[in-house]
CSV table of C-alpha atoms and ligand atoms in Angstrom, one decimal:
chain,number,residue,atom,x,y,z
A,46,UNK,CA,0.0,0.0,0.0
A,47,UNK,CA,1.0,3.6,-0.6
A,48,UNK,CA,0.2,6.4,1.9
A,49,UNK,CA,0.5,9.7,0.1
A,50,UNK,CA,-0.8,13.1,2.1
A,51,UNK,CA,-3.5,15.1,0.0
A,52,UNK,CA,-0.8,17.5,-0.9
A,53,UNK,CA,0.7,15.0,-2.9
A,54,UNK,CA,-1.9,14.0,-4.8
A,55,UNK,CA,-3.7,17.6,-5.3
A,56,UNK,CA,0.1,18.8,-6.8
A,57,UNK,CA,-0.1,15.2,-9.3
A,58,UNK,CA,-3.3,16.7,-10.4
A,59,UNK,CA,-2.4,20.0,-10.9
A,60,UNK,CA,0.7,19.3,-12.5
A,61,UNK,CA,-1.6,17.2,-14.9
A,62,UNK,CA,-3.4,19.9,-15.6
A,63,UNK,CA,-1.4,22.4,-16.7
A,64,UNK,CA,0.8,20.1,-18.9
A,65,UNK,CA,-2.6,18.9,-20.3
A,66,UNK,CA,-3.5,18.0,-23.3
A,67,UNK,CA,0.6,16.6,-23.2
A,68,UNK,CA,1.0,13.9,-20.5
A,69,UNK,CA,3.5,15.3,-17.6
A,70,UNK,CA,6.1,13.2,-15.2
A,71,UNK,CA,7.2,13.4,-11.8
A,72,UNK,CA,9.1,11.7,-9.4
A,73,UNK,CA,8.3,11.5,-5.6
A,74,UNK,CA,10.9,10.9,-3.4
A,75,UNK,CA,10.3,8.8,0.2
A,76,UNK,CA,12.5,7.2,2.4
A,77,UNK,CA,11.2,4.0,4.6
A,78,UNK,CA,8.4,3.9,2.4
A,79,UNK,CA,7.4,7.6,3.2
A,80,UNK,CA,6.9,10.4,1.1
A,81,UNK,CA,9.3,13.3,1.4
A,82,UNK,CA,9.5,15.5,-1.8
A,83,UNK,CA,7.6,15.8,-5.0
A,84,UNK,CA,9.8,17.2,-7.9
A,85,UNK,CA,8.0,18.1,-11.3
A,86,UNK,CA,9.9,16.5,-14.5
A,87,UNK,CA,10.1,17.5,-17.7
A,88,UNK,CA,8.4,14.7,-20.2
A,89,UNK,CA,10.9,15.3,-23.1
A,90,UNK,CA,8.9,13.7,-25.6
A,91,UNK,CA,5.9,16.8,-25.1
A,92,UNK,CA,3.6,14.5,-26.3
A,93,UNK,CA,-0.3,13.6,-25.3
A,94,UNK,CA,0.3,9.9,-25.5
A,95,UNK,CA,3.5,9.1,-24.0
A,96,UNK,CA,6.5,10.1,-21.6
A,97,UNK,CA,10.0,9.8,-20.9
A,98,UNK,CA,11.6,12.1,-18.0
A,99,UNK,CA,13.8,13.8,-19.7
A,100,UNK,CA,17.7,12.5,-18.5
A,101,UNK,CA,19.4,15.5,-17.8
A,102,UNK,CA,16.5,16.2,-15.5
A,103,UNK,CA,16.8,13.1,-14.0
A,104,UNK,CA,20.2,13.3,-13.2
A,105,UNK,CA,19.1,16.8,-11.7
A,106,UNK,CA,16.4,14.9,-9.6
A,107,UNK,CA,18.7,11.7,-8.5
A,108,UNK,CA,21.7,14.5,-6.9
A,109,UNK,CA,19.2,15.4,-4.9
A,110,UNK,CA,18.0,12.2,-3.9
A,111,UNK,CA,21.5,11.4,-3.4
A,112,UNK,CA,22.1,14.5,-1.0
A,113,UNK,CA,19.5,13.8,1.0
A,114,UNK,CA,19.6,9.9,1.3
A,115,UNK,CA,16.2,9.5,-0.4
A,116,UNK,CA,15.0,6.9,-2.8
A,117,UNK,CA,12.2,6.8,-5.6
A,118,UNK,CA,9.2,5.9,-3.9
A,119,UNK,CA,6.8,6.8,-7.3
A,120,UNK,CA,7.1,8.1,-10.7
A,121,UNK,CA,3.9,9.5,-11.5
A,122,UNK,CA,2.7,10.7,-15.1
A,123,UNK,CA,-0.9,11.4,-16.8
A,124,UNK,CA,-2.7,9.9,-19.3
A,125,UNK,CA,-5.2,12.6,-20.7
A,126,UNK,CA,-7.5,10.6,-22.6
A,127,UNK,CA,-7.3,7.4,-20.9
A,128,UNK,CA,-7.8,5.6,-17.9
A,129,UNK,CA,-5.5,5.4,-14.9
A,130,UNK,CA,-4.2,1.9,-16.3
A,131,UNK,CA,-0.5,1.4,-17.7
A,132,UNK,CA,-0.1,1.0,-21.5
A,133,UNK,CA,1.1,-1.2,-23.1
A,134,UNK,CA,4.6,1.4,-23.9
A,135,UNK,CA,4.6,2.1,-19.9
A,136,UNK,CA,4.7,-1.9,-19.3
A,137,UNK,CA,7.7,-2.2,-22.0
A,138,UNK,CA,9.4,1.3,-20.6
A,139,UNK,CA,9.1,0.6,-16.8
A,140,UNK,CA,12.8,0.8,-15.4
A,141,UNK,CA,11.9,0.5,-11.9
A,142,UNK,CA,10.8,-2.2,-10.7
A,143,UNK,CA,11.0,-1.2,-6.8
A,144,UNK,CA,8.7,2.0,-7.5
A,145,UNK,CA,5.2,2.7,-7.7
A,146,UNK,CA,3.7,4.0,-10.8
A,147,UNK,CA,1.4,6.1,-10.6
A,148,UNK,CA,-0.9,7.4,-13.4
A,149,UNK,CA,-3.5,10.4,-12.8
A,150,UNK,CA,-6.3,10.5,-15.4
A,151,UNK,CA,-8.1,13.2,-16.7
A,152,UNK,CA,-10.6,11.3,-19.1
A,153,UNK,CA,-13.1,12.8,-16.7
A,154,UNK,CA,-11.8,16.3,-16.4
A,155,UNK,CA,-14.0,16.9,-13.5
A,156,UNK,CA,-13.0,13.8,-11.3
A,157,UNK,CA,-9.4,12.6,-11.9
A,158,UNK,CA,-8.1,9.5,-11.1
A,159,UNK,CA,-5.2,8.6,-9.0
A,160,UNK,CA,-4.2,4.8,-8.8
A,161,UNK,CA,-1.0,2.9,-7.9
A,162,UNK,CA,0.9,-0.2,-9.3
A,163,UNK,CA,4.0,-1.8,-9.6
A,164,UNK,CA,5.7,-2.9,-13.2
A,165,UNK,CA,7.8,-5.6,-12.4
A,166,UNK,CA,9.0,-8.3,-15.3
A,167,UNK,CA,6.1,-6.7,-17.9
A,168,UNK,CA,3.8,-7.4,-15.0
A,169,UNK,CA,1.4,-5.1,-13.2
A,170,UNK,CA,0.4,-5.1,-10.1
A,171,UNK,CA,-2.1,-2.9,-8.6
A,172,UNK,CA,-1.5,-1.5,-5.2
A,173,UNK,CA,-4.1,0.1,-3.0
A,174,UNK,CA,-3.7,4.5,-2.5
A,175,UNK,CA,-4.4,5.6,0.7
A,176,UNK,CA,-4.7,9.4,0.9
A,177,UNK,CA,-3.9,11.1,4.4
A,178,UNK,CA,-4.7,14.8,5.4
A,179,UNK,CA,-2.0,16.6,5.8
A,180,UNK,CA,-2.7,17.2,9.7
A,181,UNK,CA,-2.3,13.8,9.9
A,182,UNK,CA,0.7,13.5,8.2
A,183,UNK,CA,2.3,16.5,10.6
A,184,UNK,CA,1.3,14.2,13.4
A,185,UNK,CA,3.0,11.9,12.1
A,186,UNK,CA,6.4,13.2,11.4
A,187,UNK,CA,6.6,15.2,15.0
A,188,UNK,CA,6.7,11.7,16.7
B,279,ZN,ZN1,1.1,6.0,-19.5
């Protein structure tokens, strides 16, 4: 299961948004399984029906990672005409297989769609999404 606070999810969605009707990227960072940092990617393909974080952004993303001892907990991206299922390309593409995917939807411009899986050996696993308030999560962390 992965626990994202609303923040998360509302920033997934608005990223989505504006990069709409292109699909946009993202990588959130976690450690022990915990979110810690969201950072917006450039999709350097600019295109409505696929992605591909663009590497020297990547390499921007993973110093960071690095400096601060996190790992990738997600790489998020949109589909804006689909549903919140991987394609086919994302299956073939996936190159992390200890990350959740996760794939926002705006076929329903009104109600998007946030769902999780994991893409390991052209296999896909769905995982459940559990959204926490961010009051919650502040609890949480001052422990
Ligand atoms: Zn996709």
């Amino acid at each position: 299961m992965l626990s994202l606070e609303r923040r998360y999810v509302d920033e997934v969605i608005a990223h989505a948004r504006e990069d709409a009707p292109n699909e946009c990227c993202g990588i959130i960072a976690g450690r022990d399984g915990r979110p810690t940092q969201l950072y917006r990617a450039v999709n350097a393909e600019a295109s409505p029906y696929r992605y591909n974080v663009d590497p020297k952004d990547l390499l921007r993303i993973y110093r960071d990672l690095d400096n601060h001892g996190w790992d990738v907990l997600a790489i998020y991206h949109s589909h804006t005409h689909t549903e919140a299922y991987p394609s086919p390309t994302d299956v073939s593409l996936a190159a992390w297989p200890e990350a959740y995917y996760l794939i926002v939807s705006l076929a329903d411009e009104a109600k998007p769609v946030l769902r999780a899986f994991r893409i390991q050996d052209g296999r896909v696993t769905e995982h459940e999404l559990q959204v926490v308030d961010d009051a919650g999560a502040h609890l949480d962390a001052a422990r």
